[in-house]
PDB file of C-alpha atoms and ligand atoms in Angstrom:
ATOM      1  CA  UNK A 217      29.998   9.054   4.542  1.00  0.00           C
ATOM      2  CA  UNK A 218      28.965  12.632   5.430  1.00  0.00           C
ATOM      3  CA  UNK A 219      27.848  13.196   9.036  1.00  0.00           C
ATOM      4  CA  UNK A 220      24.310  14.219   7.954  1.00  0.00           C
ATOM      5  CA  UNK A 221      23.912  11.028   5.906  1.00  0.00           C
ATOM      6  CA  UNK A 222      25.202   8.907   8.802  1.00  0.00           C
ATOM      7  CA  UNK A 223      22.740  10.614  11.217  1.00  0.00           C
ATOM      8  CA  UNK A 224      19.882   9.889   8.778  1.00  0.00           C
ATOM      9  CA  UNK A 225      20.895   6.219   8.532  1.00  0.00           C
ATOM     10  CA  UNK A 226      21.023   5.967  12.330  1.00  0.00           C
ATOM     11  CA  UNK A 227      17.539   7.498  12.699  1.00  0.00           C
ATOM     12  CA  UNK A 228      15.320   4.932  14.506  1.00  0.00           C
ATOM     13  CA  UNK A 229      12.856   4.810  11.582  1.00  0.00           C
ATOM     14  CA  UNK A 230      15.652   4.070   9.092  1.00  0.00           C
ATOM     15  CA  UNK A 231      17.039   1.392  11.440  1.00  0.00           C
ATOM     16  CA  UNK A 232      13.628  -0.228  11.793  1.00  0.00           C
ATOM     17  CA  UNK A 233      13.142  -0.129   7.992  1.00  0.00           C
ATOM     18  CA  UNK A 234      16.577  -1.762   7.631  1.00  0.00           C
ATOM     19  CA  UNK A 235      15.454  -4.521  10.009  1.00  0.00           C
ATOM     20  CA  UNK A 236      12.181  -4.964   8.084  1.00  0.00           C
ATOM     21  CA  UNK A 237      14.268  -5.240   4.907  1.00  0.00           C
ATOM     22  CA  UNK A 238      16.500  -7.941   6.438  1.00  0.00           C
ATOM     23  CA  UNK A 239      13.416  -9.875   7.572  1.00  0.00           C
ATOM     24  CA  UNK A 240      11.699  -9.133   4.237  1.00  0.00           C
ATOM     25  CA  UNK A 241       8.753  -7.593   6.086  1.00  0.00           C
ATOM     26  CA  UNK A 242       6.469  -4.914   4.570  1.00  0.00           C
ATOM     27  CA  UNK A 243       7.015  -1.224   5.362  1.00  0.00           C
ATOM     28  CA  UNK A 244       4.210  -1.240   7.926  1.00  0.00           C
ATOM     29  CA  UNK A 245       3.613  -1.812  11.614  1.00  0.00           C
ATOM     30  CA  UNK A 246       3.026  -5.305  13.027  1.00  0.00           C
ATOM     31  CA  UNK A 247      -0.610  -4.390  13.728  1.00  0.00           C
ATOM     32  CA  UNK A 248      -1.057  -3.327  10.092  1.00  0.00           C
ATOM     33  CA  UNK A 249       0.287  -6.703   8.939  1.00  0.00           C
ATOM     34  CA  UNK A 250      -2.314  -8.418  11.165  1.00  0.00           C
ATOM     35  CA  UNK A 251      -5.125  -6.222   9.811  1.00  0.00           C
ATOM     36  CA  UNK A 252      -4.214  -7.014   6.184  1.00  0.00           C
ATOM     37  CA  UNK A 253      -4.085 -10.756   6.964  1.00  0.00           C
ATOM     38  CA  UNK A 254      -7.498 -10.480   8.646  1.00  0.00           C
ATOM     39  CA  UNK A 255      -8.926  -8.790   5.519  1.00  0.00           C
ATOM     40  CA  UNK A 256      -7.449 -11.436   3.166  1.00  0.00           C
ATOM     41  CA  UNK A 257      -8.717 -14.345   5.272  1.00  0.00           C
ATOM     42  CA  UNK A 258     -12.227 -12.879   5.413  1.00  0.00           C
ATOM     43  CA  UNK A 259     -12.909 -14.118   1.861  1.00  0.00           C
ATOM     44  CA  UNK A 260     -14.349 -17.633   1.416  1.00  0.00           C
ATOM     45  CA  UNK A 261     -11.784 -20.454   1.179  1.00  0.00           C
ATOM     46  CA  UNK A 262     -13.066 -21.646  -2.210  1.00  0.00           C
ATOM     47  CA  UNK A 263     -12.712 -18.203  -3.808  1.00  0.00           C
ATOM     48  CA  UNK A 264      -9.702 -16.823  -5.688  1.00  0.00           C
ATOM     49  CA  UNK A 265      -8.799 -13.552  -3.973  1.00  0.00           C
ATOM     50  CA  UNK A 266      -7.972 -10.879  -6.533  1.00  0.00           C
ATOM     51  CA  UNK A 267      -5.727  -8.207  -5.081  1.00  0.00           C
ATOM     52  CA  UNK A 268      -4.420  -4.932  -6.513  1.00  0.00           C
ATOM     53  CA  UNK A 269      -1.533  -3.146  -4.797  1.00  0.00           C
ATOM     54  CA  UNK A 270      -0.443   0.450  -5.491  1.00  0.00           C
ATOM     55  CA  UNK A 271       3.196   0.504  -4.300  1.00  0.00           C
ATOM     56  CA  UNK A 272       5.127  -2.751  -4.383  1.00  0.00           C
ATOM     57  CA  UNK A 273       7.811  -3.772  -1.926  1.00  0.00           C
ATOM     58  CA  UNK A 274       8.387  -6.522   0.592  1.00  0.00           C
ATOM     59  CA  UNK A 275       4.587  -6.449   1.146  1.00  0.00           C
ATOM     60  CA  UNK A 276       4.092  -8.036  -2.294  1.00  0.00           C
ATOM     61  CA  UNK A 277       6.308 -10.993  -1.418  1.00  0.00           C
ATOM     62  CA  UNK A 278       5.214 -11.245   2.228  1.00  0.00           C
ATOM     63  CA  UNK A 279       1.456 -11.414   1.545  1.00  0.00           C
ATOM     64  CA  UNK A 280       1.875 -13.675  -1.510  1.00  0.00           C
ATOM     65  CA  UNK A 281       3.833 -16.152   0.657  1.00  0.00           C
ATOM     66  CA  UNK A 282       1.288 -15.779   3.467  1.00  0.00           C
ATOM     67  CA  UNK A 283      -1.642 -16.625   1.168  1.00  0.00           C
ATOM     68  CA  UNK A 284       0.291 -19.498  -0.407  1.00  0.00           C
ATOM     69  CA  UNK A 285       1.114 -20.916   3.055  1.00  0.00           C
ATOM     70  CA  UNK A 286      -2.556 -20.591   4.046  1.00  0.00           C
ATOM     71  CA  UNK A 287      -3.482 -22.672   0.996  1.00  0.00           C
ATOM     72  CA  UNK A 288      -5.503 -19.835  -0.549  1.00  0.00           C
ATOM     73  CA  UNK A 289      -6.024 -19.284  -4.256  1.00  0.00           C
ATOM     74  CA  UNK A 290      -5.055 -15.701  -5.090  1.00  0.00           C
ATOM     75  CA  UNK A 291      -3.697 -13.337  -7.687  1.00  0.00           C
ATOM     76  CA  UNK A 292      -1.885 -10.062  -6.998  1.00  0.00           C
ATOM     77  CA  UNK A 293      -1.452  -7.235  -9.528  1.00  0.00           C
ATOM     78  CA  UNK A 294       1.123  -4.890  -8.061  1.00  0.00           C
ATOM     79  CA  UNK A 295       2.128  -1.531  -9.556  1.00  0.00           C
ATOM     80  CA  UNK A 296       5.078   0.790  -9.046  1.00  0.00           C
ATOM     81  CA  UNK A 297       6.489   4.000 -10.528  1.00  0.00           C
ATOM     82  CA  UNK A 298      10.074   3.226  -9.511  1.00  0.00           C
ATOM     83  CA  UNK A 299      12.191   0.930 -11.703  1.00  0.00           C
ATOM     84  CA  UNK A 300      14.556  -0.011  -8.847  1.00  0.00           C
ATOM     85  CA  UNK A 301      11.690  -1.433  -6.742  1.00  0.00           C
ATOM     86  CA  UNK A 302      10.004  -2.993  -9.765  1.00  0.00           C
ATOM     87  CA  UNK A 303      13.192  -4.897 -10.629  1.00  0.00           C
ATOM     88  CA  UNK A 304      13.914  -5.832  -6.991  1.00  0.00           C
ATOM     89  CA  UNK A 305      10.407  -7.224  -6.432  1.00  0.00           C
ATOM     90  CA  UNK A 306      10.442  -8.964  -9.851  1.00  0.00           C
ATOM     91  CA  UNK A 307      13.614 -10.842  -8.828  1.00  0.00           C
ATOM     92  CA  UNK A 308      12.186 -11.808  -5.405  1.00  0.00           C
ATOM     93  CA  UNK A 309       8.903 -13.053  -6.905  1.00  0.00           C
ATOM     94  CA  UNK A 310      10.778 -15.049  -9.558  1.00  0.00           C
ATOM     95  CA  UNK A 311      13.151 -16.592  -6.976  1.00  0.00           C
ATOM     96  CA  UNK A 312      10.200 -17.673  -4.833  1.00  0.00           C
ATOM     97  CA  UNK A 313       8.476 -19.158  -7.925  1.00  0.00           C
ATOM     98  CA  UNK A 314       5.429 -16.955  -7.402  1.00  0.00           C
ATOM     99  CA  UNK A 315       5.301 -15.488 -10.924  1.00  0.00           C
ATOM    100  CA  UNK A 316       2.055 -17.324 -11.794  1.00  0.00           C
ATOM    101  CA  UNK A 317       0.280 -15.701  -8.831  1.00  0.00           C
ATOM    102  CA  UNK A 318       1.823 -12.218  -8.980  1.00  0.00           C
ATOM    103  CA  UNK A 319       1.856  -9.840 -11.972  1.00  0.00           C
ATOM    104  CA  UNK A 320       4.066  -6.772 -11.617  1.00  0.00           C
ATOM    105  CA  UNK A 321       3.406  -3.538 -13.510  1.00  0.00           C
ATOM    106  CA  UNK A 322       5.659  -0.524 -14.030  1.00  0.00           C
ATOM    107  CA  UNK A 323       4.520   2.985 -14.978  1.00  0.00           C
ATOM    108  CA  UNK A 324       7.729   4.922 -14.566  1.00  0.00           C
ATOM    109  CA  UNK A 325       7.801   8.565 -13.401  1.00  0.00           C
ATOM    110  CA  UNK A 326       9.621  10.641 -10.806  1.00  0.00           C
ATOM    111  CA  UNK A 327       7.966  11.040  -7.389  1.00  0.00           C
ATOM    112  CA  UNK A 328       6.594  14.469  -6.382  1.00  0.00           C
ATOM    113  CA  UNK A 329       9.538  15.253  -4.100  1.00  0.00           C
ATOM    114  CA  UNK A 330      11.894  15.175  -7.098  1.00  0.00           C
ATOM    115  CA  UNK A 331       9.826  17.810  -8.949  1.00  0.00           C
ATOM    116  CA  UNK A 332      11.186  21.350  -8.798  1.00  0.00           C
ATOM    117  CA  UNK A 333       9.646  23.550  -6.111  1.00  0.00           C
ATOM    118  CA  UNK A 334       8.606  20.725  -3.779  1.00  0.00           C
ATOM    119  CA  UNK A 335       8.621  21.783  -0.135  1.00  0.00           C
ATOM    120  CA  UNK A 336       8.339  19.129   2.589  1.00  0.00           C
ATOM    121  CA  UNK A 337       7.292  21.811   5.114  1.00  0.00           C
ATOM    122  CA  UNK A 338       4.243  22.823   3.014  1.00  0.00           C
ATOM    123  CA  UNK A 339       3.102  19.766   1.014  1.00  0.00           C
ATOM    124  CA  UNK A 340       1.139  20.787  -2.117  1.00  0.00           C
ATOM    125  CA  UNK A 341      -0.819  18.119  -3.938  1.00  0.00           C
ATOM    126  CA  UNK A 342      -2.177  20.495  -6.604  1.00  0.00           C
ATOM    127  CA  UNK A 343      -0.756  22.464  -9.548  1.00  0.00           C
ATOM    128  CA  UNK A 344       2.756  21.399 -10.470  1.00  0.00           C
ATOM    129  CA  UNK A 345       2.503  18.315  -8.300  1.00  0.00           C
ATOM    130  CA  UNK A 346      -0.816  17.009  -9.614  1.00  0.00           C
ATOM    131  CA  UNK A 347      -0.620  14.092 -12.085  1.00  0.00           C
ATOM    132  CA  UNK A 348      -0.077  15.349 -15.642  1.00  0.00           C
ATOM    133  CA  UNK A 349       2.224  12.922 -17.512  1.00  0.00           C
ATOM    134  CA  UNK A 350       0.587   9.974 -19.374  1.00  0.00           C
ATOM    135  CA  UNK A 351       2.479   7.498 -17.121  1.00  0.00           C
ATOM    136  CA  UNK A 352       1.110   9.215 -14.005  1.00  0.00           C
ATOM    137  CA  UNK A 353      -2.462   9.052 -15.264  1.00  0.00           C
ATOM    138  CA  UNK A 354      -2.024   5.439 -16.453  1.00  0.00           C
ATOM    139  CA  UNK A 355      -0.727   4.594 -12.962  1.00  0.00           C
ATOM    140  CA  UNK A 356      -3.827   6.022 -11.283  1.00  0.00           C
ATOM    141  CA  UNK A 357      -6.342   4.219 -13.536  1.00  0.00           C
ATOM    142  CA  UNK A 358      -4.512   0.883 -13.981  1.00  0.00           C
ATOM    143  CA  UNK A 359      -6.906  -1.269 -11.884  1.00  0.00           C
ATOM    144  CA  UNK A 360      -9.815  -0.054 -14.046  1.00  0.00           C
ATOM    145  CA  UNK A 361      -7.826  -0.670 -17.243  1.00  0.00           C
ATOM    146  CA  UNK A 362      -7.236  -4.289 -16.222  1.00  0.00           C
ATOM    147  CA  UNK A 363     -11.022  -4.853 -16.132  1.00  0.00           C
ATOM    148  CA  UNK A 364     -11.143  -7.055 -13.042  1.00  0.00           C
ATOM    149  CA  UNK A 365     -13.309  -6.776  -9.967  1.00  0.00           C
ATOM    150  CA  UNK A 366     -10.815  -6.760  -7.136  1.00  0.00           C
ATOM    151  CA  UNK A 367     -11.573  -8.210  -3.724  1.00  0.00           C
ATOM    152  CA  UNK A 368      -8.847  -6.107  -2.110  1.00  0.00           C
ATOM    153  CA  UNK A 369      -7.144  -2.916  -3.300  1.00  0.00           C
ATOM    154  CA  UNK A 370      -4.217  -1.720  -1.184  1.00  0.00           C
ATOM    155  CA  UNK A 371      -3.237   1.944  -1.662  1.00  0.00           C
ATOM    156  CA  UNK A 372       0.317   2.556  -0.441  1.00  0.00           C
ATOM    157  CA  UNK A 373       2.232   4.830  -2.820  1.00  0.00           C
ATOM    158  CA  UNK A 374       1.823   7.790  -5.207  1.00  0.00           C
ATOM    159  CA  UNK A 375      -1.350   9.955  -5.704  1.00  0.00           C
ATOM    160  CA  UNK A 376      -3.272   8.134  -2.971  1.00  0.00           C
ATOM    161  CA  UNK A 377      -6.268  10.491  -2.985  1.00  0.00           C
ATOM    162  CA  UNK A 378      -6.738   9.886  -6.733  1.00  0.00           C
ATOM    163  CA  UNK A 379      -6.039   6.139  -6.422  1.00  0.00           C
ATOM    164  CA  UNK A 380      -8.857   5.863  -3.865  1.00  0.00           C
ATOM    165  CA  UNK A 381     -11.235   7.347  -6.462  1.00  0.00           C
ATOM    166  CA  UNK A 382     -10.175   4.718  -9.039  1.00  0.00           C
ATOM    167  CA  UNK A 383     -10.304   1.967  -6.420  1.00  0.00           C
ATOM    168  CA  UNK A 384     -13.999   2.643  -5.833  1.00  0.00           C
ATOM    169  CA  UNK A 385     -14.650   1.910  -9.530  1.00  0.00           C
ATOM    170  CA  UNK A 386     -12.414  -1.184  -9.654  1.00  0.00           C
ATOM    171  CA  UNK A 387     -13.270  -2.921  -6.364  1.00  0.00           C
ATOM    172  CA  UNK A 388     -15.950  -5.611  -6.193  1.00  0.00           C
ATOM    173  CA  UNK A 389     -19.042  -4.336  -4.350  1.00  0.00           C
ATOM    174  CA  UNK A 390     -18.162  -6.711  -1.445  1.00  0.00           C
ATOM    175  CA  UNK A 391     -14.455  -5.897  -1.769  1.00  0.00           C
ATOM    176  CA  UNK A 392     -12.311  -3.910   0.651  1.00  0.00           C
ATOM    177  CA  UNK A 393     -10.011  -0.972  -0.076  1.00  0.00           C
ATOM    178  CA  UNK A 394      -7.133  -0.335   2.345  1.00  0.00           C
ATOM    179  CA  UNK A 395      -5.276   2.962   2.670  1.00  0.00           C
ATOM    180  CA  UNK A 396      -1.870   3.005   4.373  1.00  0.00           C
ATOM    181  CA  UNK A 397      -0.715   6.200   6.185  1.00  0.00           C
ATOM    182  CA  UNK A 398      -4.377   7.191   6.497  1.00  0.00           C
ATOM    183  CA  UNK A 399      -3.528   9.695   9.256  1.00  0.00           C
ATOM    184  CA  UNK A 400      -2.372  12.099   6.493  1.00  0.00           C
ATOM    185  CA  UNK A 401      -5.124  14.694   6.038  1.00  0.00           C
ATOM    186  CA  UNK A 402      -4.435  15.205   2.317  1.00  0.00           C
ATOM    187  CA  UNK A 403      -5.666  11.666   1.492  1.00  0.00           C
ATOM    188  CA  UNK A 404      -8.822  11.727   3.541  1.00  0.00           C
ATOM    189  CA  UNK A 405     -11.365  13.517   1.283  1.00  0.00           C
ATOM    190  CA  UNK A 406     -11.634  10.468  -1.027  1.00  0.00           C
ATOM    191  CA  UNK A 407     -12.508   8.161   1.876  1.00  0.00           C
ATOM    192  CA  UNK A 408     -15.841  10.011   2.091  1.00  0.00           C
ATOM    193  CA  UNK A 409     -16.855   8.460  -1.262  1.00  0.00           C
ATOM    194  CA  UNK A 410     -17.175   5.047   0.399  1.00  0.00           C
ATOM    195  CA  UNK A 411     -20.400   3.970   2.125  1.00  0.00           C
ATOM    196  CA  UNK A 412     -18.539   1.867   4.701  1.00  0.00           C
ATOM    197  CA  UNK A 413     -15.471   3.627   6.006  1.00  0.00           C
ATOM    198  CA  UNK A 414     -13.337   3.215   9.120  1.00  0.00           C
ATOM    199  CA  UNK A 415     -10.007   4.600  10.370  1.00  0.00           C
ATOM    200  CA  UNK A 416      -8.031   2.338  12.720  1.00  0.00           C
ATOM    201  CA  UNK A 417      -5.083   3.348  14.911  1.00  0.00           C
ATOM    202  CA  UNK A 418      -2.463   0.977  13.640  1.00  0.00           C
ATOM    203  CA  UNK A 419       0.377   1.503  16.068  1.00  0.00           C
ATOM    204  CA  UNK A 420       3.969   2.646  15.980  1.00  0.00           C
ATOM    205  CA  UNK A 421       7.124   1.208  14.490  1.00  0.00           C
ATOM    206  CA  UNK A 422       8.931   1.101  17.841  1.00  0.00           C
ATOM    207  CA  UNK A 423       7.746   1.607  21.450  1.00  0.00           C
ATOM    208  CA  UNK A 424       9.107   5.127  22.101  1.00  0.00           C
ATOM    209  CA  UNK A 425       8.250   6.493  18.636  1.00  0.00           C
ATOM    210  CA  UNK A 426       6.226   9.726  18.539  1.00  0.00           C
ATOM    211  CA  UNK A 427       4.475   9.008  15.258  1.00  0.00           C
ATOM    212  CA  UNK A 428       1.184   7.142  15.500  1.00  0.00           C
ATOM    213  CA  UNK A 429      -0.029   5.553  12.255  1.00  0.00           C
ATOM    214  CA  UNK A 430      -3.530   4.910  10.977  1.00  0.00           C
ATOM    215  CA  UNK A 431      -4.888   2.568   8.384  1.00  0.00           C
ATOM    216  CA  UNK A 432      -8.257   3.055   6.683  1.00  0.00           C
ATOM    217  CA  UNK A 433     -10.671   0.399   5.410  1.00  0.00           C
ATOM    218  CA  UNK A 434     -13.499   1.167   2.996  1.00  0.00           C
ATOM    219  CA  UNK A 435     -16.049  -0.771   0.990  1.00  0.00           C
ATOM    220  CA  UNK A 436     -19.093  -0.072  -1.196  1.00  0.00           C
ATOM    221  CA  UNK A 437     -21.302  -2.634   0.636  1.00  0.00           C
ATOM    222  CA  UNK A 438     -19.243  -4.809   3.003  1.00  0.00           C
ATOM    223  CA  UNK A 439     -19.980  -4.140   6.677  1.00  0.00           C
ATOM    224  CA  UNK A 440     -16.949  -6.248   7.609  1.00  0.00           C
ATOM    225  CA  UNK A 441     -15.088  -2.936   7.539  1.00  0.00           C
ATOM    226  CA  UNK A 442     -16.877  -1.870  10.741  1.00  0.00           C
ATOM    227  CA  UNK A 443     -16.412  -5.325  12.294  1.00  0.00           C
ATOM    228  CA  UNK A 444     -12.657  -5.336  11.684  1.00  0.00           C
ATOM    229  CA  UNK A 445     -12.359  -1.788  13.036  1.00  0.00           C
ATOM    230  CA  UNK A 446     -14.063  -2.917  16.281  1.00  0.00           C
ATOM    231  CA  UNK A 447     -11.796  -5.981  16.548  1.00  0.00           C
ATOM    232  CA  UNK A 448      -8.652  -3.890  16.180  1.00  0.00           C
ATOM    233  CA  UNK A 449      -9.815  -0.841  18.193  1.00  0.00           C
TER     234      UNK A 449
HETATM  235  C1  SAM B 196       5.435   2.915   1.274  1.00  0.00           C
HETATM  236  S1  SAM B 196       6.356   2.187   0.030  1.00  0.00           S
HETATM  237  C2  SAM B 196       5.330   0.831  -0.411  1.00  0.00           C
HETATM  238  C3  SAM B 196       5.788  -0.333   0.325  1.00  0.00           C
HETATM  239  C4  SAM B 196       5.105  -1.643   0.157  1.00  0.00           C
HETATM  240  N1  SAM B 196       3.671  -1.582  -0.039  1.00  0.00           N
HETATM  241  C5  SAM B 196       5.437  -2.386   1.433  1.00  0.00           C
HETATM  242  O1  SAM B 196       4.686  -2.230   2.416  1.00  0.00           O
HETATM  243  O2  SAM B 196       6.453  -3.084   1.451  1.00  0.00           O
HETATM  244  C6  SAM B 196       6.072   3.335  -1.291  1.00  0.00           C
HETATM  245  C7  SAM B 196       7.107   3.252  -2.404  1.00  0.00           C
HETATM  246  O3  SAM B 196       8.428   3.200  -1.891  1.00  0.00           O
HETATM  247  C8  SAM B 196       9.191   2.218  -2.564  1.00  0.00           C
HETATM  248  N2  SAM B 196       9.459   1.170  -1.574  1.00  0.00           N
HETATM  249  C9  SAM B 196       8.969  -0.077  -1.501  1.00  0.00           C
HETATM  250  N3  SAM B 196       9.445  -0.727  -0.412  1.00  0.00           N
HETATM  251  C10 SAM B 196      10.266   0.143   0.199  1.00  0.00           C
HETATM  252  C11 SAM B 196      11.079   0.057   1.371  1.00  0.00           C
HETATM  253  N4  SAM B 196      11.128  -1.045   2.118  1.00  0.00           N
HETATM  254  N5  SAM B 196      11.801   1.155   1.723  1.00  0.00           N
HETATM  255  C12 SAM B 196      11.765   2.288   0.979  1.00  0.00           C
HETATM  256  N6  SAM B 196      11.019   2.426  -0.148  1.00  0.00           N
HETATM  257  C13 SAM B 196      10.271   1.360  -0.535  1.00  0.00           C
HETATM  258  C14 SAM B 196       8.350   1.741  -3.758  1.00  0.00           C
HETATM  259  O4  SAM B 196       8.700   2.519  -4.889  1.00  0.00           O
HETATM  260  C15 SAM B 196       6.936   2.031  -3.287  1.00  0.00           C
HETATM  261  O5  SAM B 196       6.068   2.357  -4.353  1.00  0.00           O
END
């Protein structure tokens, strides 16, 4: 293995992600896991919780098992653009016999950083990097295409600013939309479309880490967004 590759693998974030993978934990901080559980459990016990997730991973399995263990009725539609993760999560969901409660969707396309001209130092969400292929546009509008009123929509992957626009159309009026990595300025303009809107400092991946994460909660009419933000302040 080249020295650069070895250094990348030994980077604390990569190590922590490796640990999360071994434990089959989502790619999020512990506080973020608690916030998502709090949102899910806020819905009445006798109600089926309909969830849409942009960006599948261990989160899909982790929260499905959590809701099953809590005795809740739920259904998750989870979407990805990457065949490797789609197939990995499909196998995990099948092995855990959760296929009746979780439907996985694939709209396959390359991520922006694989497009020519991408520059990590000067991220550009417009022009060449804006969605243009049919699969990219289908990905963004999928929750609307499925014609459900979701109680929770979790935005954690590609084209987040655009996905937040779709989410507002596809979420139930009492439903809650969650944005991961909400500290990134390029996602934030779409949060202004929501009447109830709160950013929450959601911690770090390890104690001496420099990077502080934020999660955002929004809803058309549910004031629980403000309540949860106060609880987790
Ligand atoms: C931030 S990840 C989404 C992770 C997922 N919501 C979770 O918390 O486990 C964004 C994309 O990276 C890929 N991915 C999923 N889990 C990953 C992981 N543990 N490490 C690296 N990439 C992952 C998927 O293609 C996903 O759409």
